[in-house]
Coordinates of C-alpha atoms in Angstrom, one line a residue:
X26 CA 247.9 65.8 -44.1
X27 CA 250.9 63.8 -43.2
X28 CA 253.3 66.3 -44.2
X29 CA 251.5 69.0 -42.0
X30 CA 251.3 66.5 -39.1
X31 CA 254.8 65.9 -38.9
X32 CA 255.9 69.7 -39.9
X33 CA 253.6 70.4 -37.0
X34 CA 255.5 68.6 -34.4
X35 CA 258.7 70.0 -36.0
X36 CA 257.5 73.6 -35.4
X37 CA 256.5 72.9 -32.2
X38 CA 260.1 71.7 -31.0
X39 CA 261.9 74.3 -32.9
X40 CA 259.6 77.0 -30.9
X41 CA 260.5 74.8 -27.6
X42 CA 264.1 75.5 -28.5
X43 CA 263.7 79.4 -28.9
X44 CA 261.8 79.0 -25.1
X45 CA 264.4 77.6 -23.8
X46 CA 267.1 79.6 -24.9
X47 CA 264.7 82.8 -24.0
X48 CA 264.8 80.8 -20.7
X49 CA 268.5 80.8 -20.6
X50 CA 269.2 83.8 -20.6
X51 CA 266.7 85.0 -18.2
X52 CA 268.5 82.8 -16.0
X53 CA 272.0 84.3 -16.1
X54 CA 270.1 88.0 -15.8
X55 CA 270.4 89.4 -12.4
X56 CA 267.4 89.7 -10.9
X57 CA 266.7 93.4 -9.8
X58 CA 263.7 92.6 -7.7
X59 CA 264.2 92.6 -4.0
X60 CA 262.0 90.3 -1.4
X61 CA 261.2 91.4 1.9
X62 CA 260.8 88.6 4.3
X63 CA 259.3 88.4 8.0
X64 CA 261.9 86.1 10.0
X65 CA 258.9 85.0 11.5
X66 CA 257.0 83.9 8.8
X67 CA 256.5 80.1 7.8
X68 CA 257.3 78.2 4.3
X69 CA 254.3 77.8 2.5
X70 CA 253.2 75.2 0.7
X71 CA 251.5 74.5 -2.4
X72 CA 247.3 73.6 -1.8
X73 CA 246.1 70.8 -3.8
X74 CA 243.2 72.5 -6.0
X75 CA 240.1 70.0 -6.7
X76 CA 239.8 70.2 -10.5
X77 CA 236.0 69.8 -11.4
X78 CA 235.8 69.0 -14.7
X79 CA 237.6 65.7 -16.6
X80 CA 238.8 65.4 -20.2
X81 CA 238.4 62.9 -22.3
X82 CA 240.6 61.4 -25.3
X83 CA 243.5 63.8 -26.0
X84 CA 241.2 66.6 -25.3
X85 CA 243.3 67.4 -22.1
X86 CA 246.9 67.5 -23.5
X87 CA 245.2 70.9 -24.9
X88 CA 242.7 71.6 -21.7
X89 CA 239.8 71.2 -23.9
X90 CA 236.3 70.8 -23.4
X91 CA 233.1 69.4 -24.8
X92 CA 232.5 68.2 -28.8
X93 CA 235.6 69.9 -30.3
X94 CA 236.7 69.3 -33.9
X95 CA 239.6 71.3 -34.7
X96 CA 241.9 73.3 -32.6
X97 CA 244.4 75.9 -34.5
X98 CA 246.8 77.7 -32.1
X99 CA 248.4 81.0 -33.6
X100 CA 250.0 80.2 -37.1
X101 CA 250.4 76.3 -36.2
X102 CA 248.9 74.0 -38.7
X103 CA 245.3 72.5 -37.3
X104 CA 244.3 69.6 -35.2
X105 CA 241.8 67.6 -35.8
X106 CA 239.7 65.7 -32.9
X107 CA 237.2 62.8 -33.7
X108 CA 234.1 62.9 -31.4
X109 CA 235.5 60.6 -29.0
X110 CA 238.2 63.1 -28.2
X111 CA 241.4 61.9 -30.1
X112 CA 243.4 63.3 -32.8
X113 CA 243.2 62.6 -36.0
X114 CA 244.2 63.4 -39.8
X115 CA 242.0 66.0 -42.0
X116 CA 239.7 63.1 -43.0
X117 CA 238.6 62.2 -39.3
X118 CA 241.0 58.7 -39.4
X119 CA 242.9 58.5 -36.4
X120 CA 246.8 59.1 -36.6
X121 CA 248.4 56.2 -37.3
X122 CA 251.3 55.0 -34.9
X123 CA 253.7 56.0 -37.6
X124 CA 253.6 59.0 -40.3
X125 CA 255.9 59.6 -42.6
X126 CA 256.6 62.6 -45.2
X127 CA 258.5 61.2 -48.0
X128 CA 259.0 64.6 -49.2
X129 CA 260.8 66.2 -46.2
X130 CA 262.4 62.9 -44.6
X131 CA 260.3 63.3 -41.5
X132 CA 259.0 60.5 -39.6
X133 CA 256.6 60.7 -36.7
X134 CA 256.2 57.4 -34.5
X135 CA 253.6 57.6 -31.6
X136 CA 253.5 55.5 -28.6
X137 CA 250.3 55.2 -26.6
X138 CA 248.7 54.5 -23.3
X139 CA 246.1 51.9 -22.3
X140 CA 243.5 54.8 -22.8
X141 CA 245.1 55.0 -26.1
X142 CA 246.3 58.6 -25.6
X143 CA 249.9 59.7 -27.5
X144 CA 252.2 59.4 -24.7
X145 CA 255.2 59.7 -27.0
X146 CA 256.3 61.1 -29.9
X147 CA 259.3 60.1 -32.1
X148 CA 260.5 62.2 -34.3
X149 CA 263.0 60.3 -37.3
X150 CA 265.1 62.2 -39.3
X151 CA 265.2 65.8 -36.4
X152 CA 266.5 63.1 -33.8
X153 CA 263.9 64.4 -31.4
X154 CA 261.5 63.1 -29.2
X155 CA 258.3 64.1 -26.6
X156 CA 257.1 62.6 -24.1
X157 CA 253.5 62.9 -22.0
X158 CA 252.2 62.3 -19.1
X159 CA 248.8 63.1 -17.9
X160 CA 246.8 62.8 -14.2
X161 CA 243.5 61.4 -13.3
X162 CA 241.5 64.1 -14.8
X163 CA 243.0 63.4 -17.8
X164 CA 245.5 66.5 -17.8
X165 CA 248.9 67.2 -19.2
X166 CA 250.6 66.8 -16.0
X167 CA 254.0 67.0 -17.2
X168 CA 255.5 67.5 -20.9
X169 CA 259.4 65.9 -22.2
X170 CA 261.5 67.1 -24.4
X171 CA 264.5 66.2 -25.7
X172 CA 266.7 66.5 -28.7
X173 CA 270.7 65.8 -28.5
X174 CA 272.1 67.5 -25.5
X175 CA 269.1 69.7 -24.9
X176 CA 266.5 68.9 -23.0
X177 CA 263.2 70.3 -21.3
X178 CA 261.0 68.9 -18.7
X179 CA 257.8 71.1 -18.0
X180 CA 255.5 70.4 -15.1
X181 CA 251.6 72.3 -15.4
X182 CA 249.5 73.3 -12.6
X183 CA 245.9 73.8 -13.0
X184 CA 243.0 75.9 -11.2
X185 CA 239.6 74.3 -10.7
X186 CA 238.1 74.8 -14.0
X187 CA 241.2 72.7 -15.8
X188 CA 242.8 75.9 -17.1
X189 CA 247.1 75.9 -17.1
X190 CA 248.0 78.8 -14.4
X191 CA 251.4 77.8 -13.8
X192 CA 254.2 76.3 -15.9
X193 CA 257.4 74.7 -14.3
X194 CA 260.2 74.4 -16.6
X195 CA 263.6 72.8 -16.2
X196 CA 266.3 72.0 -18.9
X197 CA 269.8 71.8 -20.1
X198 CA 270.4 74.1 -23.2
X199 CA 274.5 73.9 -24.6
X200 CA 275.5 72.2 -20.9
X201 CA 273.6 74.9 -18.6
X202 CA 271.2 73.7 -16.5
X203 CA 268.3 76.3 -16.2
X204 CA 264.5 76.7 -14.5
X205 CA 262.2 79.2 -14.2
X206 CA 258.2 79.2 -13.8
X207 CA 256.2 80.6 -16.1
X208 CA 252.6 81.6 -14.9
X209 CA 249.5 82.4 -17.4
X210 CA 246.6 84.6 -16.9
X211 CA 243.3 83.8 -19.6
X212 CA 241.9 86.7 -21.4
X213 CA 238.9 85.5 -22.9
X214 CA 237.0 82.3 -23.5
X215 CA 234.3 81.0 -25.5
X216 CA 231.1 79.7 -25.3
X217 CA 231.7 76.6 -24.6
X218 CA 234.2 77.8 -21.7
X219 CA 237.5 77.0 -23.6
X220 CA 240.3 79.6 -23.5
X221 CA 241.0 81.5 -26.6
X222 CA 243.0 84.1 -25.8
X223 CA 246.0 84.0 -22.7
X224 CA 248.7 86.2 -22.0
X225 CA 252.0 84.4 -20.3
X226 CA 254.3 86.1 -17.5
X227 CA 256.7 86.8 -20.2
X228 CA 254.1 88.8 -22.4
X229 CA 253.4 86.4 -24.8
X230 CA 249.8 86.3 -26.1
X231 CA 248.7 82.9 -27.3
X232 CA 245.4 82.7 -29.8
X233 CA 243.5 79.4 -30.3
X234 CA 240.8 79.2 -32.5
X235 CA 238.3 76.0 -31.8
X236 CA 235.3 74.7 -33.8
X237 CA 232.6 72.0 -32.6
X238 CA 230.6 69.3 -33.8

């Protein structure tokens, strides 16, 4: 399970890497869309939403709810919740604050909050790290990444029902700064009212499979 713990983080940052760079180049694409705007009108600003449902554990770092046991997103390798809402390894044990692969020369090293939620992740021998930060529902609120000379800072906004509907990104990639927003719209849910299936503003479809105690 170690091995697939830390290839798991590994995957993740090498698919942050191809976002970025997707990012990039989006960013130095002229943008063929034209605005029309009323010299009258007023800046908005951004309304607060109340979000009516807390998380508990690590449960919200993936916006889930209620007894879940394993979460598998697309082709990723699976996570694995105990019942009081934190990750674990295969054998319900909770991940230890360093996990090594021997094999592959990987080394994960977590740092964690006075809720005992991962709030940073090490990663030894890719020279990469994460970090997390989460708001008082118990929410990703923002998500750090960095590796070398490239970097990504990401910044969620929820609806009432804790769902991600809007992703702020900024990074360097190769010495460019870049930003962009990303926005998702949910396509179906299960029973338990967890999102399995979301499409991004990009296209992208993302699959989760989640099981319950």
């Amino acid at each position: 399970m170690k091995k697939l713990q830390v290839l798991f983080f590994a995957l993740a940052a090498i698919l942050f890497i191809g976002t970025a760079q997707t990012a990039t180049a989006q960013k130095r694409m002229p943008n063929k869309r034209t605005t029309t705007t009323s010299p009258r009108k007023k800046p908005t600003t951004t309304t607060q939403v109340t979000i009516n449902v807390n998380f508990k554990g690590e449960l919200g770092r993936y916006e889930l709810r209620g007894a879940v046991k394993t979460l598998k997103i697309d082709q990723d390798d699976v996570i694995y919740f105990n019942r009081d809402g934190f990750m674990t390894d295969k054998r319900g044990k909770l991940l230890a604050n360093r996990e090594e692969d021997s094999d592959d020369g990987f080394a994960c090293e977590y740092t964690r909050d006075s809720q005992r939620r991962i709030i940073k992740e090490d990663m030894f021998g890719y020279g990469a790290f994460y970090q997390f930060k989460y708001n008082a529902n118990g929410l990703l609120s923002e998500k750090y990444y960095e590796r070398g000379s490239h970097e990504i800072r990401e910044r969620y906004i929820y609806n009432s029902d804790g769902e991600c509907i809007k992703n702020n990104r900024n990074g360097v990639e190769l010495g460019n700064k870049w930003k962009d927003t990303i926005t998702y719209t949910i396509l179906s849910r299960d029973s338990q009212g967890n999102w399995t299936k979301r499409k991004d503003s990009e296209g992208n479809v993302e699959t989760r499979v989640i099981t319950y105690y």
